[in-house]
């Protein structure tokens, strides 16, 4: 199979498309959609978001050093796109998209009530990398929607139908292909016996 060589560029896809809610010191709220987001560290729990300095929300984050990452779903896909292409300078995104600002417990930025997971963050470091500046932040609080807890009290995000972003397009997630460690997990004796009987 032949492959084309392209010039260097970001091709690490798909990515989580998250709505980041912010507030300035005067208490004005805004939402910015971010695809450049990722996990950084487990202990302490940390994540990163990368934002262009010209974005309206950039200076809010720089000023307060706080934000909330809100995971997105198929039902939030339209709002996710809108909050990424419209500026908070011109519109109230909460109002326009009929989203509900909800009080967070550790930061002053609001959570988005309609999101299944809200991650409260406090900025530890800002890396001015080029077109985007990366905010390295510690996770100081996590809120999950009880509607997605099963009978064993396990959170099932798949039921919320999360979405991802890939090269300008939004996608829903497909079927589960395996679970962590399934490639090396020993098969049960019962399973082996059942296979022998079939043969």
mmCIF file of C-alpha atoms in Angstrom:
data_model
loop_
_atom_site.group_PDB
_atom_site.id
_atom_site.type_symbol
_atom_site.label_atom_id
_atom_site.label_comp_id
_atom_site.label_asym_id
_atom_site.label_seq_id
_atom_site.Cartn_x
_atom_site.Cartn_y
_atom_site.Cartn_z
ATOM 1 C CA UNK A 1 0.000 0.000 0.000
ATOM 2 C CA UNK A 2 1.484 3.336 -1.093
ATOM 3 C CA UNK A 3 1.601 6.269 1.316
ATOM 4 C CA UNK A 4 1.885 9.983 0.631
ATOM 5 C CA UNK A 5 4.290 12.131 2.625
ATOM 6 C CA UNK A 6 2.774 15.413 3.805
ATOM 7 C CA UNK A 7 4.391 18.464 5.324
ATOM 8 C CA UNK A 8 4.641 18.423 9.154
ATOM 9 C CA UNK A 9 1.312 19.144 10.837
ATOM 10 C CA UNK A 10 -1.048 18.015 13.542
ATOM 11 C CA UNK A 11 -2.490 14.656 12.513
ATOM 12 C CA UNK A 12 -2.957 13.164 15.961
ATOM 13 C CA UNK A 13 -6.655 12.341 15.692
ATOM 14 C CA UNK A 14 -9.284 11.772 16.965
ATOM 15 C CA UNK A 15 -9.276 14.136 19.921
ATOM 16 C CA UNK A 16 -11.769 14.917 22.659
ATOM 17 C CA UNK A 17 -13.839 17.976 21.769
ATOM 18 C CA UNK A 18 -14.472 19.643 25.116
ATOM 19 C CA UNK A 19 -16.288 22.799 26.131
ATOM 20 C CA UNK A 20 -14.194 24.826 28.541
ATOM 21 C CA UNK A 21 -16.138 27.206 30.747
ATOM 22 C CA UNK A 22 -14.376 30.251 32.155
ATOM 23 C CA UNK A 23 -15.049 33.426 34.122
ATOM 24 C CA UNK A 24 -13.209 36.696 34.536
ATOM 25 C CA UNK A 25 -12.683 38.473 37.861
ATOM 26 C CA UNK A 26 -15.812 40.568 37.248
ATOM 27 C CA UNK A 27 -17.910 37.401 37.038
ATOM 28 C CA UNK A 28 -18.548 37.320 33.274
ATOM 29 C CA UNK A 29 -18.899 33.767 31.951
ATOM 30 C CA UNK A 30 -17.881 32.293 28.620
ATOM 31 C CA UNK A 31 -17.471 28.925 26.899
ATOM 32 C CA UNK A 32 -14.711 28.008 24.466
ATOM 33 C CA UNK A 33 -14.560 24.722 22.582
ATOM 34 C CA UNK A 34 -11.117 23.133 22.647
ATOM 35 C CA UNK A 35 -9.827 20.106 20.750
ATOM 36 C CA UNK A 36 -6.219 20.536 21.859
ATOM 37 C CA UNK A 37 -6.766 18.948 25.265
ATOM 38 C CA UNK A 38 -5.161 15.988 26.944
ATOM 39 C CA UNK A 39 -4.168 14.052 30.021
ATOM 40 C CA UNK A 40 -0.812 15.014 31.516
ATOM 41 C CA UNK A 41 -0.357 13.257 34.844
ATOM 42 C CA UNK A 42 -2.118 10.858 37.225
ATOM 43 C CA UNK A 43 -0.608 11.937 40.536
ATOM 44 C CA UNK A 44 -1.233 14.788 40.973
ATOM 45 C CA UNK A 45 -4.104 14.620 38.470
ATOM 46 C CA UNK A 46 -3.309 17.100 35.695
ATOM 47 C CA UNK A 47 -4.530 17.934 32.217
ATOM 48 C CA UNK A 48 -3.739 20.512 29.575
ATOM 49 C CA UNK A 49 -5.603 22.704 27.140
ATOM 50 C CA UNK A 50 -4.008 24.762 24.385
ATOM 51 C CA UNK A 51 -5.597 28.076 23.381
ATOM 52 C CA UNK A 52 -4.685 30.775 20.869
ATOM 53 C CA UNK A 53 -3.856 34.055 22.677
ATOM 54 C CA UNK A 54 -6.298 36.002 20.475
ATOM 55 C CA UNK A 55 -9.269 33.967 21.689
ATOM 56 C CA UNK A 56 -11.654 35.854 23.992
ATOM 57 C CA UNK A 57 -11.401 33.213 26.724
ATOM 58 C CA UNK A 58 -7.598 33.205 26.753
ATOM 59 C CA UNK A 59 -7.276 36.325 28.881
ATOM 60 C CA UNK A 60 -9.969 35.114 31.275
ATOM 61 C CA UNK A 61 -7.967 31.960 31.948
ATOM 62 C CA UNK A 62 -4.702 33.904 32.186
ATOM 63 C CA UNK A 63 -6.316 36.350 34.642
ATOM 64 C CA UNK A 64 -8.029 33.878 36.983
ATOM 65 C CA UNK A 65 -5.875 30.777 36.341
ATOM 66 C CA UNK A 66 -9.011 28.637 36.571
ATOM 67 C CA UNK A 67 -11.361 26.842 34.186
ATOM 68 C CA UNK A 68 -13.724 23.873 33.928
ATOM 69 C CA UNK A 69 -13.451 21.185 31.264
ATOM 70 C CA UNK A 70 -16.911 19.884 30.323
ATOM 71 C CA UNK A 71 -17.100 16.645 28.347
ATOM 72 C CA UNK A 72 -19.360 16.683 25.309
ATOM 73 C CA UNK A 73 -21.968 14.308 23.903
ATOM 74 C CA UNK A 74 -23.952 13.755 20.717
ATOM 75 C CA UNK A 75 -26.788 15.862 22.140
ATOM 76 C CA UNK A 76 -24.277 18.669 22.790
ATOM 77 C CA UNK A 77 -22.589 18.442 19.368
ATOM 78 C CA UNK A 78 -24.326 21.547 17.945
ATOM 79 C CA UNK A 79 -23.477 23.625 21.022
ATOM 80 C CA UNK A 80 -19.919 22.274 20.968
ATOM 81 C CA UNK A 81 -19.405 23.521 17.428
ATOM 82 C CA UNK A 82 -21.157 26.859 18.076
ATOM 83 C CA UNK A 83 -19.020 27.606 21.125
ATOM 84 C CA UNK A 84 -15.930 26.988 19.019
ATOM 85 C CA UNK A 85 -16.789 29.295 16.124
ATOM 86 C CA UNK A 86 -18.615 32.172 17.800
ATOM 87 C CA UNK A 87 -16.857 34.639 20.073
ATOM 88 C CA UNK A 88 -17.937 35.514 23.577
ATOM 89 C CA UNK A 89 -17.182 39.117 22.636
ATOM 90 C CA UNK A 90 -20.351 39.072 20.537
ATOM 91 C CA UNK A 91 -22.761 36.594 22.132
ATOM 92 C CA UNK A 92 -23.714 35.021 25.447
ATOM 93 C CA UNK A 93 -23.079 31.385 24.577
ATOM 94 C CA UNK A 94 -24.863 30.025 27.639
ATOM 95 C CA UNK A 95 -27.982 31.910 26.634
ATOM 96 C CA UNK A 96 -27.749 31.257 22.890
ATOM 97 C CA UNK A 97 -27.250 27.489 23.319
ATOM 98 C CA UNK A 98 -29.645 27.225 26.288
ATOM 99 C CA UNK A 99 -26.905 25.818 28.499
ATOM 100 C CA UNK A 100 -27.101 26.079 32.278
ATOM 101 C CA UNK A 101 -24.199 27.565 34.261
ATOM 102 C CA UNK A 102 -23.830 25.579 37.473
ATOM 103 C CA UNK A 103 -21.764 26.611 40.487
ATOM 104 C CA UNK A 104 -18.499 24.704 40.818
ATOM 105 C CA UNK A 105 -17.118 23.717 44.213
ATOM 106 C CA UNK A 106 -13.442 24.641 43.875
ATOM 107 C CA UNK A 107 -13.222 27.325 41.176
ATOM 108 C CA UNK A 108 -15.236 30.406 40.265
ATOM 109 C CA UNK A 109 -15.723 29.396 36.631
ATOM 110 C CA UNK A 110 -19.124 27.740 36.145
ATOM 111 C CA UNK A 111 -19.745 24.147 35.158
ATOM 112 C CA UNK A 112 -22.100 23.277 32.294
ATOM 113 C CA UNK A 113 -24.996 21.390 33.848
ATOM 114 C CA UNK A 114 -25.869 19.520 30.644
ATOM 115 C CA UNK A 115 -22.390 17.956 30.444
ATOM 116 C CA UNK A 116 -22.012 14.423 31.899
ATOM 117 C CA UNK A 117 -18.594 15.204 33.399
ATOM 118 C CA UNK A 118 -17.240 18.509 34.708
ATOM 119 C CA UNK A 119 -13.545 18.784 35.600
ATOM 120 C CA UNK A 120 -12.511 21.754 37.742
ATOM 121 C CA UNK A 121 -8.960 22.929 37.040
ATOM 122 C CA UNK A 122 -6.403 25.365 38.429
ATOM 123 C CA UNK A 123 -3.549 26.481 36.181
ATOM 124 C CA UNK A 124 -0.057 25.611 37.378
ATOM 125 C CA UNK A 125 1.973 26.737 34.373
ATOM 126 C CA UNK A 126 1.523 28.476 31.023
ATOM 127 C CA UNK A 127 3.754 27.378 28.151
ATOM 128 C CA UNK A 128 3.908 29.900 25.295
ATOM 129 C CA UNK A 129 4.631 27.457 22.498
ATOM 130 C CA UNK A 130 3.750 29.356 19.317
ATOM 131 C CA UNK A 131 0.307 29.622 17.716
ATOM 132 C CA UNK A 132 -1.158 28.140 20.928
ATOM 133 C CA UNK A 133 -0.283 28.595 24.581
ATOM 134 C CA UNK A 134 -0.649 25.502 26.735
ATOM 135 C CA UNK A 135 -2.278 25.768 30.160
ATOM 136 C CA UNK A 136 -0.997 22.981 32.396
ATOM 137 C CA UNK A 137 -3.566 22.578 35.144
ATOM 138 C CA UNK A 138 -4.200 20.483 38.214
ATOM 139 C CA UNK A 139 -7.593 18.809 38.510
ATOM 140 C CA UNK A 140 -9.105 19.989 41.791
ATOM 141 C CA UNK A 141 -12.629 18.599 41.447
ATOM 142 C CA UNK A 142 -14.666 16.204 39.293
ATOM 143 C CA UNK A 143 -18.461 16.031 38.995
ATOM 144 C CA UNK A 144 -20.321 13.225 37.207
ATOM 145 C CA UNK A 145 -23.985 12.952 36.247
ATOM 146 C CA UNK A 146 -25.709 10.302 38.367
ATOM 147 C CA UNK A 147 -27.869 9.344 35.370
ATOM 148 C CA UNK A 148 -24.881 7.407 34.032
ATOM 149 C CA UNK A 149 -24.135 5.393 37.167
ATOM 150 C CA UNK A 150 -25.070 1.712 36.889
ATOM 151 C CA UNK A 151 -26.424 -0.633 39.543
ATOM 152 C CA UNK A 152 -22.851 -1.380 40.693
ATOM 153 C CA UNK A 153 -22.208 2.345 41.161
ATOM 154 C CA UNK A 154 -19.849 2.390 38.179
ATOM 155 C CA UNK A 155 -19.866 5.409 35.888
ATOM 156 C CA UNK A 156 -20.716 4.493 32.287
ATOM 157 C CA UNK A 157 -19.747 7.426 30.080
ATOM 158 C CA UNK A 158 -20.593 5.422 26.947
ATOM 159 C CA UNK A 159 -24.292 5.790 27.753
ATOM 160 C CA UNK A 160 -23.919 9.575 27.409
ATOM 161 C CA UNK A 161 -22.752 9.060 23.791
ATOM 162 C CA UNK A 162 -19.515 11.098 23.911
ATOM 163 C CA UNK A 163 -18.101 12.679 20.776
ATOM 164 C CA UNK A 164 -14.624 13.218 19.362
ATOM 165 C CA UNK A 165 -13.152 15.623 16.825
ATOM 166 C CA UNK A 166 -11.109 14.529 13.823
ATOM 167 C CA UNK A 167 -9.700 16.839 11.147
ATOM 168 C CA UNK A 168 -12.636 19.253 11.093
ATOM 169 C CA UNK A 169 -15.391 16.720 11.772
ATOM 170 C CA UNK A 170 -17.258 15.483 14.852
ATOM 171 C CA UNK A 171 -17.847 11.771 15.379
ATOM 172 C CA UNK A 172 -19.787 9.633 17.807
ATOM 173 C CA UNK A 173 -17.930 6.703 19.320
ATOM 174 C CA UNK A 174 -18.595 3.194 18.010
ATOM 175 C CA UNK A 175 -18.817 -0.176 19.693
ATOM 176 C CA UNK A 176 -16.427 -1.327 22.425
ATOM 177 C CA UNK A 177 -13.588 -3.360 20.907
ATOM 178 C CA UNK A 178 -11.979 -4.438 24.159
ATOM 179 C CA UNK A 179 -11.113 -3.357 27.666
ATOM 180 C CA UNK A 180 -7.741 -2.325 29.073
ATOM 181 C CA UNK A 181 -5.472 -5.388 29.343
ATOM 182 C CA UNK A 182 -7.761 -7.718 27.374
ATOM 183 C CA UNK A 183 -4.927 -8.695 25.020
ATOM 184 C CA UNK A 184 -2.974 -10.399 27.813
ATOM 185 C CA UNK A 185 -5.800 -11.490 30.051
ATOM 186 C CA UNK A 186 -6.043 -15.249 30.581
ATOM 187 C CA UNK A 187 -9.186 -16.828 29.236
ATOM 188 C CA UNK A 188 -11.379 -18.528 31.802
ATOM 189 C CA UNK A 189 -11.361 -22.325 32.089
ATOM 190 C CA UNK A 190 -15.110 -22.333 31.416
ATOM 191 C CA UNK A 191 -14.542 -20.525 28.151
ATOM 192 C CA UNK A 192 -11.904 -23.049 27.036
ATOM 193 C CA UNK A 193 -14.184 -25.999 27.857
ATOM 194 C CA UNK A 194 -17.017 -24.426 25.903
ATOM 195 C CA UNK A 195 -14.734 -23.996 22.883
ATOM 196 C CA UNK A 196 -13.652 -27.653 23.030
ATOM 197 C CA UNK A 197 -17.274 -28.836 23.112
ATOM 198 C CA UNK A 198 -18.043 -26.794 19.986
ATOM 199 C CA UNK A 199 -15.189 -28.497 18.171
#
